[in-house]
Amino acid sequence: MSRKSSDNDYNLRSMSNLMGERRKKVNDDGERSLIKASSNASINSLAADVPANAATSTRDLEREARKQFQQDVTPAFVYVLAAFSALGGFLFGYDTGVISGAMLLLKREMNLSALWQEVLISSTVATAALSALAGGLLNGVFGRRVCILLASFIFTAGGIVLSAAPDKEVLLVGRLIVGLGLGIASMTVPVYIAETSPPHLRGQLVTVNTLFITGGQFTASIIDGAFSYLRHDGWRYMLGLSVVPAVLQFVGFLFLPESPRWLIQKGLTQKARRVLSQIRGNQNIDEEYDSIKNSIEEEEKDCGGDGPVIWRMLTYPPTRRALLVGCGLQMFQQLSGINTVMYYGATILQMSGVRDDKVAIWLAGVTAFTNFLFTLLGVWLVERVGRRKLTLGSIIGTCLSLSLLAIGFLLSAQHTPPVTLHPTDPSMVNSTCNRHLLCEPCMLDPGCGFCYRENSTALFASSCVPVNTASTEKAAWGRCSNSTQLRVNTYWAYNYCPTSYSWVVLLGLVLYLAFFAPGMGPMPWTINSEIYPLWARSTGNACSAGVNWTFNFLVSLTFLHVAQNLTYYGAFFLYSSLALLGFFFIYGCLPETKSRRLEEIESLFDNQLCSCGATDSDEDRQVEYIRVKGSNYHLSDNDASDVD
Ligand SMILES: O[C@H]1[C@H](O)[C@@H](O)[C@H](O)[C@@H](O)[C@H]1O
């Protein structure tokens, strides 16, 4: 008999632990015997030698075992740990999400130039990339708990500085501080959750962290929308509110334990045993403890080479492959363009023709909500379909919907309205604007915008005129430079062209998030938290989180320029092709890690890097049989009912 898909290794173990204890007990009684065997062979023949008077007690034993087994499955404490840790994810989402709305107010109140706006947005992401790398070292030396405490302390300090900032320089300091926290939290939290969760729930609980990230982004968009009506100082509330979850996490973690795996690695074995029993409720922890300890000892033998961890990782083939897969996943997550949508959601919507500022802000909130909702689907799917299938399905859908988004922009460009008036201002003779004959090239020229009138049926009296250098919200001269006229039926389109194809872009956007969010959003974090052996886990996660933040920085910083140079549809076709490349990479290189114990995952990377698609089966996994006086137990994958 072979065991097909294995959802429930942990349950299996806890059952066998339980059986182990019972076995001891009945042996002590001297009346019964329990035989535990690990074999793929049928054990029916073993049943014959069972005395009949044992039948009743066996049934009792079964019933009790089943009851205990079901109670034992997951102590609530594991959820508490995951929820408090995932507040780090919430802060990640909130702090990256809130800035776009805050910027609308800040640029007016502090008179920020385009450069300052860019610096304030991207400085955080760049600092996060660096601090994620440093986080690896901190994690290894001080442990996961101290790093989470440190990150929440930094978030609190950053929130306070931001909300009290008197000028843009202090704002920049606040954003840099927040970036430090982001980097550390983003690499530590998934590792901590993975190390404290039982295997059958690990994927789900680590994915909850990404759910919190997208929840944070959604909350940020609501807060942005709500405080955008507060013209004066609204940004202080937007940026300062992050202090609340940060303080909550800090206080919570004062009472929460360190990861038992880290403790064992540091030789703090008694403490590790205490923590393990605490987080496993009333289950027997001997097997888990031994397995962690043995694997650490073996790891030390196998990879006991000298030099820094990153060097040992790169020179030891299984960890080198794992690192490539982990970093590749994070890179393709960002190259699929998620943060162009998250940071420039409102702008993309405007590009597609939604012209009202406020409507665009709220619609961007809908986008963030869709991201959140579909990440929830990911939490549900991850332990059902497994990481590999989920990621592959997600990236192919992402690639197709990016193409649809591009097609939407292409249709808008092909049906772009003509320029019908060609007014010239004698003082601006060098302007290229009056040479453009269509809206599309006019709008793509950073120095120009499209000024037009519209009645209920048609667009008329359109011109291409230079933009006001102080604010892109109006033209340098003419009808569209006059705020009163702009309020009637004259419109200024700086980064979009009026189009009747907005719905294609909107559809593409929603489909994009529906496909991206359950797989490509969370899986790179989840998979990275489980593919490295303990000695390499902090460093592996630090590198992959660093790659994530670096590509986040590159893609979001270049998006507007890419769109200007390649046109909007060109930009989205580019992201779509990168996602296709990602599909091939994942197809070839990502093994399934579902339900494996962290200690056994290393062996998945023993083979050549791109042979994972071929070795994707669970067929070689062990089946555990327990014989209880006359009954043959085949503890199969699915549920406790198998003991019947
Ligand atoms: O997994 C997350 C998530 O998908 C977020 O929405 C995105 O902003 C992050 O960059 C990403 O790492």
XYZ file of C-alpha atoms and ligand atoms in Angstrom:
656
model
C 0.000 0.000 0.000
C 1.392 3.356 -0.718
C 0.470 6.660 0.684
C -0.556 9.140 -1.956
C -0.843 12.747 -0.972
C 0.045 13.370 2.644
C -1.876 16.155 4.230
C -1.338 15.114 7.698
C 2.136 14.131 8.710
C 1.829 15.884 11.956
C -1.457 14.291 12.812
C 0.101 11.023 11.935
C 2.921 11.653 14.306
C 0.807 12.872 17.122
C -1.307 9.781 16.688
C 1.690 7.550 16.808
C 2.980 9.394 19.855
C -0.279 8.847 21.519
C -0.217 5.235 20.518
C 3.307 5.054 21.824
C 2.171 6.180 25.223
C -0.741 3.789 25.240
C 1.575 1.019 24.195
C 3.772 1.661 27.144
C 0.832 1.665 29.459
C -0.673 -1.580 28.286
C 2.672 -3.302 28.233
C 3.094 -2.329 31.832
C -0.193 -4.019 32.565
C 1.308 -7.137 31.108
C -1.981 -8.019 29.441
C -1.837 -6.576 25.988
C 0.705 -5.769 23.367
C 0.887 -3.087 20.799
C 3.178 -3.474 17.899
C 4.228 -0.561 15.884
C 5.724 -1.254 12.490
C 6.926 0.950 9.692
C 6.394 -0.881 6.500
C 4.778 -0.745 3.134
C 3.595 -4.328 3.424
C 0.130 -5.378 4.361
C -0.062 -6.478 7.954
C -3.297 -8.374 7.935
C -1.507 -11.563 8.806
C -0.479 -10.108 12.112
C -4.030 -9.940 13.297
C -4.515 -13.633 13.893
C -2.661 -13.928 17.182
C -4.839 -11.604 19.180
C -6.710 -12.978 22.177
C -10.431 -12.346 22.023
C -10.768 -10.829 25.504
C -8.808 -7.843 24.299
C -11.499 -6.710 21.874
C -13.408 -4.444 24.241
C -10.372 -2.661 25.597
C -9.071 -2.214 22.080
C -12.253 -0.536 21.041
C -12.052 1.708 24.093
C -8.535 2.475 23.200
C -9.530 3.346 19.655
C -12.270 5.619 20.843
C -10.065 7.345 23.342
C -7.279 7.642 20.801
C -9.568 9.216 18.273
C -10.914 11.690 20.804
C -7.513 12.635 22.040
C -6.187 12.784 18.495
C -8.835 15.238 17.434
C -8.290 17.427 20.475
C -4.582 17.304 20.053
C -4.432 18.484 16.497
C -3.729 22.173 16.966
C -3.478 24.002 20.251
C -4.912 27.519 20.070
C -1.578 28.919 21.181
C -0.126 28.308 17.717
C -2.770 30.630 16.271
C -2.013 33.284 18.866
C 1.660 33.143 17.935
C 0.879 33.356 14.234
C -1.522 36.284 14.683
C 0.865 38.375 16.782
C 3.732 37.670 14.416
C 1.627 38.494 11.381
C 1.099 41.990 12.803
C 4.571 42.453 11.306
C 3.000 41.644 7.936
C 0.201 44.109 8.630
C 2.748 46.844 9.278
C 4.616 45.873 6.103
C 1.388 46.327 4.119
C 0.263 49.442 5.960
C 3.540 51.313 5.713
C 4.079 50.521 2.033
C 0.433 51.225 1.188
C -0.300 54.381 3.140
C 2.274 56.600 1.494
C 0.496 56.991 -1.867
C -2.526 58.686 -0.283
C -0.407 60.630 2.208
C 1.667 61.906 -0.682
C -1.322 63.614 -2.291
C -1.653 65.796 0.802
C 2.034 66.117 1.574
C 2.949 67.417 -1.846
C 0.548 70.299 -1.423
C 1.302 71.073 2.189
C 5.078 70.779 1.982
C 5.350 71.842 -1.616
C 7.250 68.712 -2.573
C 8.968 68.460 -5.926
C 8.607 65.265 -7.990
C 12.108 64.263 -6.904
C 11.284 64.605 -3.214
C 8.128 62.575 -3.700
C 10.098 59.805 -5.349
C 12.753 59.921 -2.642
C 10.164 59.696 0.143
C 8.493 56.693 -1.472
C 11.508 54.711 -2.554
C 13.860 55.444 0.363
C 11.793 53.137 2.568
C 11.890 50.302 0.065
C 15.639 50.698 -0.470
C 16.352 50.708 3.290
C 14.145 47.656 3.679
C 16.309 45.809 1.132
C 19.452 46.562 3.136
C 17.969 45.855 6.542
C 16.481 42.538 5.331
C 20.033 41.468 4.532
C 21.304 42.618 7.920
C 18.298 40.910 9.502
C 19.823 37.536 8.612
C 22.726 38.150 10.921
C 20.547 39.553 13.710
C 18.225 36.561 13.437
C 21.022 34.079 13.719
C 22.683 35.815 16.666
C 19.791 37.162 18.739
C 16.926 34.908 17.688
C 13.579 35.466 15.998
C 11.781 36.866 19.020
C 14.303 39.614 19.679
C 14.217 40.576 15.992
C 10.422 40.845 16.004
C 10.597 42.943 19.178
C 13.229 45.117 17.559
C 11.175 45.534 14.366
C 8.036 46.545 16.245
C 10.050 48.987 18.338
C 11.487 50.512 15.153
C 8.021 50.727 13.565
C 6.758 52.557 16.643
C 9.641 55.014 16.578
C 9.209 55.549 12.814
C 5.465 56.172 13.168
C 6.054 58.772 15.893
C 8.740 60.603 13.897
C 6.543 60.639 10.780
C 3.433 61.918 12.468
C 5.348 64.707 14.232
C 7.602 65.693 11.306
C 7.951 69.487 10.983
C 9.581 69.356 7.528
C 10.454 67.095 4.649
C 13.920 66.246 5.971
C 12.458 64.802 9.173
C 9.861 62.996 7.064
C 12.708 61.362 5.197
C 14.314 60.273 8.483
C 10.977 58.739 9.536
C 10.644 56.875 6.253
C 14.180 55.515 6.579
C 13.437 54.286 10.102
C 10.266 52.558 8.901
C 12.289 50.893 6.115
C 14.649 49.425 8.729
C 11.705 47.840 10.522
C 10.176 46.571 7.285
C 13.276 44.702 6.207
C 13.724 42.945 9.546
C 10.040 42.096 9.973
C 9.604 40.836 6.419
C 12.344 38.247 6.754
C 11.816 37.219 10.385
C 8.074 36.787 10.675
C 7.649 34.006 8.065
C 10.587 32.113 9.570
C 9.213 32.408 13.097
C 5.746 31.244 12.045
C 7.161 28.338 10.021
C 9.334 27.222 12.916
C 6.556 27.229 15.463
C 3.770 25.720 13.331
C 2.972 22.039 12.988
C 3.759 20.844 9.416
C 0.149 20.309 8.345
C -0.672 23.955 9.113
C 2.635 25.573 8.314
C 1.786 26.707 4.781
C -1.526 28.095 5.878
C -0.136 30.023 8.838
C 2.786 31.528 6.947
C 0.369 32.505 4.198
C -1.687 34.297 6.852
C 1.269 36.643 7.137
C 0.798 37.704 3.508
C -2.908 37.972 4.189
C -1.962 40.491 6.877
C 0.289 42.318 4.393
C -2.553 42.739 1.955
C -4.907 43.504 4.870
C -2.482 46.267 5.877
C -2.480 47.628 2.337
C -6.257 47.584 2.238
C -6.552 49.282 5.643
C -4.068 51.893 4.465
C -6.201 52.652 1.429
C -9.292 53.111 3.603
C -7.397 55.380 6.001
C -6.013 57.300 3.000
C -9.492 57.730 1.565
C -10.966 58.809 4.898
C -8.249 61.301 5.866
C -7.892 62.733 2.371
C -10.874 64.934 3.244
C -8.846 66.458 6.060
C -6.823 68.910 3.991
C -4.642 70.068 6.844
C -2.445 67.516 8.671
C -4.453 64.532 7.391
C -1.152 62.855 6.478
C -0.030 62.953 10.121
C -2.868 60.617 11.072
C -2.306 58.433 8.035
C 1.362 57.906 8.818
C 1.072 57.933 12.608
C -1.657 55.314 12.957
C 0.860 52.543 12.287
C 2.014 53.006 15.875
C -1.076 51.151 17.152
C -0.349 47.673 15.668
C 3.364 48.186 16.313
C 2.845 48.728 20.048
C 0.407 45.819 20.177
C 2.960 43.517 18.628
C 5.733 44.747 20.898
C 3.719 44.139 24.048
C 2.488 40.761 22.781
C 6.000 39.576 22.032
C 7.214 40.434 25.496
C 5.144 37.411 26.551
C 5.614 35.107 23.574
C 8.365 32.504 23.356
C 11.433 32.147 21.149
C 11.418 29.650 18.274
C 12.263 26.209 19.691
C 14.404 25.437 16.635
C 16.605 28.441 17.253
C 16.873 27.528 20.944
C 17.995 23.991 20.123
C 20.511 25.332 17.663
C 21.940 27.530 20.395
C 22.131 24.581 22.789
C 19.345 25.901 25.051
C 17.720 22.492 25.048
C 15.736 22.659 28.285
C 14.168 25.926 27.283
C 13.442 24.541 23.822
C 11.626 21.553 25.316
C 9.553 23.857 27.495
C 8.595 26.038 24.530
C 7.790 23.020 22.364
C 5.455 21.559 24.980
C 3.870 24.963 25.420
C 3.134 25.387 21.711
C 2.129 21.770 21.112
C -0.431 21.713 23.922
C -0.666 18.327 25.585
C 1.018 16.418 22.785
C 4.121 14.347 23.127
C 6.994 16.411 21.821
C 9.759 13.810 22.024
C 9.700 12.888 18.383
C 9.642 16.448 17.120
C 12.357 17.463 19.556
C 14.571 14.521 18.566
C 14.038 15.133 14.895
C 15.067 18.791 15.163
C 18.049 17.909 17.299
C 19.211 15.087 15.024
C 18.900 17.190 11.933
C 20.921 19.973 13.529
C 23.645 17.487 14.449
C 23.640 16.032 10.945
C 23.689 19.455 9.380
C 26.707 20.306 11.468
C 28.469 17.196 10.223
C 27.461 17.667 6.575
C 28.098 21.334 6.263
C 30.539 21.953 9.026
C 32.850 23.777 6.622
C 34.380 27.049 7.597
C 33.506 30.522 6.490
C 30.448 32.713 6.608
C 27.043 31.047 6.232
C 26.411 32.559 2.808
C 29.661 31.045 1.545
C 28.760 27.637 2.984
C 25.327 27.925 1.385
C 26.793 28.698 -2.000
C 29.337 25.909 -1.872
C 26.922 23.216 -0.671
C 24.750 22.184 -3.672
C 21.347 21.593 -1.936
C 21.374 24.991 -0.204
C 22.718 26.711 -3.311
C 19.764 25.314 -5.268
C 17.312 26.256 -2.543
C 18.715 29.771 -2.486
C 18.360 30.098 -6.248
C 14.763 28.906 -6.120
C 13.936 31.166 -3.162
C 15.494 34.286 -4.667
C 14.092 33.482 -8.121
C 10.584 33.255 -6.715
C 10.937 36.591 -4.946
C 12.377 38.211 -8.051
C 9.565 36.976 -10.298
C 6.987 38.047 -7.723
C 8.171 41.606 -8.110
C 8.809 41.422 -11.859
C 5.158 40.466 -12.328
C 4.496 44.083 -11.458
C 2.412 43.791 -8.269
C 3.737 47.012 -6.835
C 3.064 49.051 -9.949
C -0.544 48.188 -9.139
C -0.208 48.670 -5.375
C 1.712 51.952 -5.432
C 0.346 53.439 -8.636
C -3.138 51.912 -8.531
C -4.825 55.303 -8.623
C -2.545 56.506 -11.430
C -3.140 53.346 -13.496
C -6.852 53.858 -13.095
C -6.434 57.426 -14.242
C -4.328 56.241 -17.142
C -7.206 54.027 -18.142
C -9.448 57.071 -18.208
C -10.960 57.366 -14.700
C -10.501 61.101 -14.358
C -11.830 62.040 -10.944
C -9.049 62.033 -8.277
C -11.281 60.891 -5.446
C -12.926 58.161 -7.524
C -9.474 56.912 -8.497
C -8.366 56.831 -4.821
C -11.416 54.837 -3.772
C -11.132 52.529 -6.765
C -7.525 51.902 -5.761
C -9.012 50.847 -2.402
C -11.147 48.328 -4.283
C -7.971 47.044 -5.917
C -6.307 46.603 -2.521
C -9.415 44.846 -1.230
C -9.381 42.429 -4.181
C -5.760 41.645 -3.401
C -6.696 40.941 0.218
C -9.738 38.825 -0.654
C -7.868 36.600 -3.057
C -4.968 36.153 -0.642
C -7.596 34.645 1.650
C -8.299 32.153 -1.108
C -4.580 31.369 -1.087
C -4.704 30.618 2.652
C -7.466 28.145 1.942
C -5.809 26.566 -1.078
C -2.212 26.235 0.078
C -2.624 23.030 2.088
C -5.182 21.638 -0.331
C -3.512 21.946 -3.709
C 0.076 22.429 -2.481
C 2.577 25.212 -3.119
C 3.763 24.148 -6.548
C 0.397 23.872 -8.305
C -0.864 27.012 -6.616
C 2.155 29.042 -7.712
C 2.095 27.692 -11.269
C -1.631 28.325 -11.716
C -1.222 31.773 -10.246
C 1.645 32.894 -12.430
C 0.101 31.710 -15.663
C -3.148 33.546 -14.806
C -1.086 36.596 -13.847
C 0.687 36.479 -17.193
C -2.582 36.264 -19.151
C -4.292 39.034 -17.224
C -1.282 41.299 -17.649
C -1.694 40.746 -21.386
C -5.367 41.674 -21.108
C -4.394 44.830 -19.232
C -1.939 45.618 -22.006
C -4.584 44.953 -24.658
C -6.884 47.396 -22.852
C -4.202 50.086 -23.088
C -3.466 49.120 -26.680
C -7.128 49.529 -27.649
C -7.200 52.919 -25.915
C -4.070 53.940 -27.808
C -5.452 52.787 -31.152
C -8.667 54.694 -30.642
C -7.028 57.722 -29.175
C -8.811 61.033 -29.857
C -7.260 63.529 -32.305
C -5.963 67.003 -31.419
C -8.331 69.443 -33.163
C -7.004 72.847 -32.032
C -3.388 73.972 -32.272
C -3.028 77.107 -30.181
C 0.512 78.401 -29.587
C 1.871 80.571 -26.838
C 4.551 82.897 -28.222
C 6.534 82.632 -24.984
C 6.842 78.838 -25.350
C 7.956 78.454 -28.931
C 10.279 75.538 -28.116
C 7.502 73.358 -26.762
C 6.965 70.102 -28.674
C 3.329 69.954 -27.654
C 1.700 71.653 -30.619
C 3.349 69.099 -32.947
C 1.324 66.183 -31.584
C -1.705 65.265 -33.657
C -3.189 62.636 -31.349
C -3.823 62.411 -27.615
C -1.619 59.309 -27.078
C 1.761 60.839 -28.112
C 0.775 64.097 -26.439
C 0.060 62.353 -23.135
C 3.257 60.268 -23.350
C 5.313 63.440 -23.749
C 6.187 64.375 -20.123
C 6.059 68.093 -20.977
C 2.503 68.079 -22.378
C -1.070 67.283 -21.523
C -4.343 66.927 -23.380
C -6.925 69.683 -22.856
C -10.450 68.980 -24.092
C -14.120 69.629 -23.735
C -16.832 67.072 -23.565
C -20.598 67.024 -23.701
C -22.777 64.016 -23.025
C -22.032 62.398 -26.388
C -18.711 63.571 -27.723
C -15.304 65.041 -27.110
C -14.426 68.279 -28.940
C -12.136 71.317 -28.977
C -9.046 69.341 -27.971
C -5.512 70.686 -27.806
C -2.075 69.499 -26.706
C -0.466 72.097 -24.427
C 2.541 72.328 -22.075
C 2.095 71.266 -18.471
C 2.509 73.730 -15.603
C 6.005 73.111 -14.215
C 4.922 73.699 -10.608
C 1.985 71.281 -10.679
C 0.963 68.626 -13.181
C -2.648 69.250 -12.225
C -3.035 72.030 -14.779
C -1.639 73.396 -18.035
C 0.979 76.139 -18.273
C -1.408 78.433 -20.110
C -4.742 78.510 -21.881
C -8.142 77.069 -20.906
C -6.710 74.244 -18.852
C -4.552 76.545 -16.728
C -7.607 78.167 -15.339
C -9.091 76.396 -12.302
C -12.535 77.948 -12.798
C -12.824 76.729 -16.364
C -11.561 73.294 -15.321
C -14.514 73.019 -13.016
C -17.044 73.332 -15.854
C -16.813 70.981 -18.837
C -13.169 71.459 -19.764
C -10.821 68.643 -18.775
C -7.079 68.392 -18.329
C -5.681 64.888 -18.968
C -2.018 64.816 -18.006
C -1.363 61.082 -17.771
C -4.285 59.543 -19.601
C -6.383 59.839 -22.729
C -10.136 59.784 -22.663
C -11.212 56.337 -23.828
C -14.169 54.012 -23.913
C -11.927 51.002 -23.193
C -11.354 51.664 -19.486
C -13.433 48.608 -18.699
C -10.927 46.300 -20.416
C -8.164 47.722 -18.217
C -10.345 47.417 -15.119
C -11.219 43.833 -15.968
C -7.544 43.049 -16.572
C -6.671 44.618 -13.221
C -9.235 42.639 -11.262
C -8.269 39.375 -12.988
C -4.628 40.170 -12.396
C -5.184 40.471 -8.653
C -7.478 37.448 -8.554
C -4.701 35.309 -10.028
C -1.706 36.942 -8.410
C -2.965 37.189 -4.841
C -3.572 33.526 -3.942
C -0.251 32.233 -5.306
C 2.451 34.603 -6.471
C 1.701 37.000 -3.599
C 2.141 34.678 -0.637
C 4.012 31.614 -1.966
C 7.464 33.196 -2.344
C 7.354 34.097 1.374
C 5.867 30.774 2.429
C 8.240 28.655 0.377
C 11.286 30.621 1.483
C 10.374 30.074 5.100
C 10.622 26.316 4.633
C 13.238 25.404 2.039
C 16.457 26.069 3.967
C 17.972 23.857 6.641
C 18.132 25.505 10.040
C 21.770 26.598 9.829
C 21.001 28.453 6.591
C 17.466 29.604 7.328
C 18.136 33.139 8.552
C 20.665 33.856 5.831
C 18.521 32.270 3.098
C 15.494 34.319 4.102
C 17.554 37.457 4.467
C 18.879 37.076 0.915
C 15.540 36.277 -0.648
C 13.769 39.093 1.228
C 16.598 41.392 0.123
C 15.996 40.314 -3.490
C 12.279 40.944 -3.054
C 12.824 44.493 -1.770
C 15.500 45.251 -4.372
C 13.235 44.297 -7.278
C 10.331 46.027 -5.589
C 12.494 49.151 -5.563
C 13.600 48.757 -9.181
C 10.167 48.017 -10.626
C 8.300 50.711 -8.730
C 10.979 53.313 -9.354
C 11.094 52.661 -13.079
C 7.404 52.097 -13.748
C 6.522 55.614 -14.840
C 9.610 55.878 -17.008
C 9.019 52.456 -18.551
C 5.433 53.479 -19.293
C 6.602 56.704 -20.885
C 9.229 55.015 -23.033
C 7.459 51.811 -23.991
C 3.917 53.231 -23.829
C 1.467 51.841 -21.277
C 0.639 48.737 -23.247
C 4.326 48.126 -23.889
C 5.001 48.256 -20.139
C 2.309 45.705 -19.334
C 3.340 43.411 -22.204
C 6.826 43.561 -20.695
C 5.582 42.503 -17.228
C 3.516 39.795 -18.878
C 6.579 38.364 -20.665
C 8.543 38.444 -17.423
C 5.731 36.529 -15.729
C 5.882 33.943 -18.537
C 9.595 33.553 -17.907
C 8.752 33.105 -14.232
C 6.328 30.332 -15.159
C 9.071 28.349 -16.898
C 11.422 28.905 -13.982
C 8.864 27.705 -11.438
C 7.776 24.812 -13.618
C 11.320 23.562 -13.897
C 12.720 24.290 -10.466
C 10.149 24.413 -7.683
C 9.581 21.169 -5.761
C 6.499 20.550 -3.617
C 7.163 21.182 0.078
C 3.650 20.680 1.367
C 3.391 18.606 4.560
C 7.104 17.853 4.694
C 8.809 18.419 7.987
C 11.225 21.332 7.823
C 13.983 18.839 8.585
C 13.261 16.701 5.502
C 12.867 19.464 2.934
C 16.590 19.758 2.295
C 16.556 16.403 0.511
C 14.216 17.876 -2.143
C 17.154 19.895 -3.387
C 19.565 16.974 -3.601
C 18.949 16.566 -7.315
C 19.809 18.849 -10.183
C 18.155 22.235 -9.977
C 15.634 21.903 -12.765
C 14.413 18.358 -12.197
C 11.712 19.273 -9.717
C 8.774 18.854 -12.033
C 9.815 15.249 -12.492
C 10.222 14.387 -8.810
C 7.011 15.856 -7.656
C 5.466 12.828 -6.131
C 4.851 11.752 -2.626
C 5.029 8.096 -3.515
C 8.188 7.420 -1.597
C 6.802 8.576 1.696
C 6.489 6.195 4.584
C 3.334 4.663 5.843
C 3.079 4.047 9.505
C 1.157 1.051 10.721
C 0.239 0.443 14.271
C -1.126 -2.798 15.371
C -3.280 -2.765 18.428
C -4.047 -6.234 19.597
C -6.101 -7.636 16.793
C -6.671 -4.402 14.909
C -4.613 -3.145 12.072
C -4.304 0.587 11.927
C -3.377 2.174 8.724
C -2.952 5.791 9.638
C -3.663 7.262 6.296
C -3.460 10.830 5.199
C -6.745 12.311 5.717
C -8.379 12.059 9.035
C -8.821 10.295 12.252
C -11.626 8.196 10.848
C -8.972 5.984 9.329
C -8.530 4.335 12.669
C -11.920 2.710 12.320
O 3.597 39.318 -1.094
C 3.467 40.695 -1.013
C 2.085 41.137 -1.419
O 1.705 40.535 -2.575
C 1.953 42.619 -1.508
O 0.725 42.976 -2.036
C 3.077 43.312 -2.244
O 2.960 44.693 -2.125
C 4.423 42.882 -1.748
O 5.470 43.482 -2.451
C 4.552 41.390 -1.800
O 5.823 41.002 -1.362
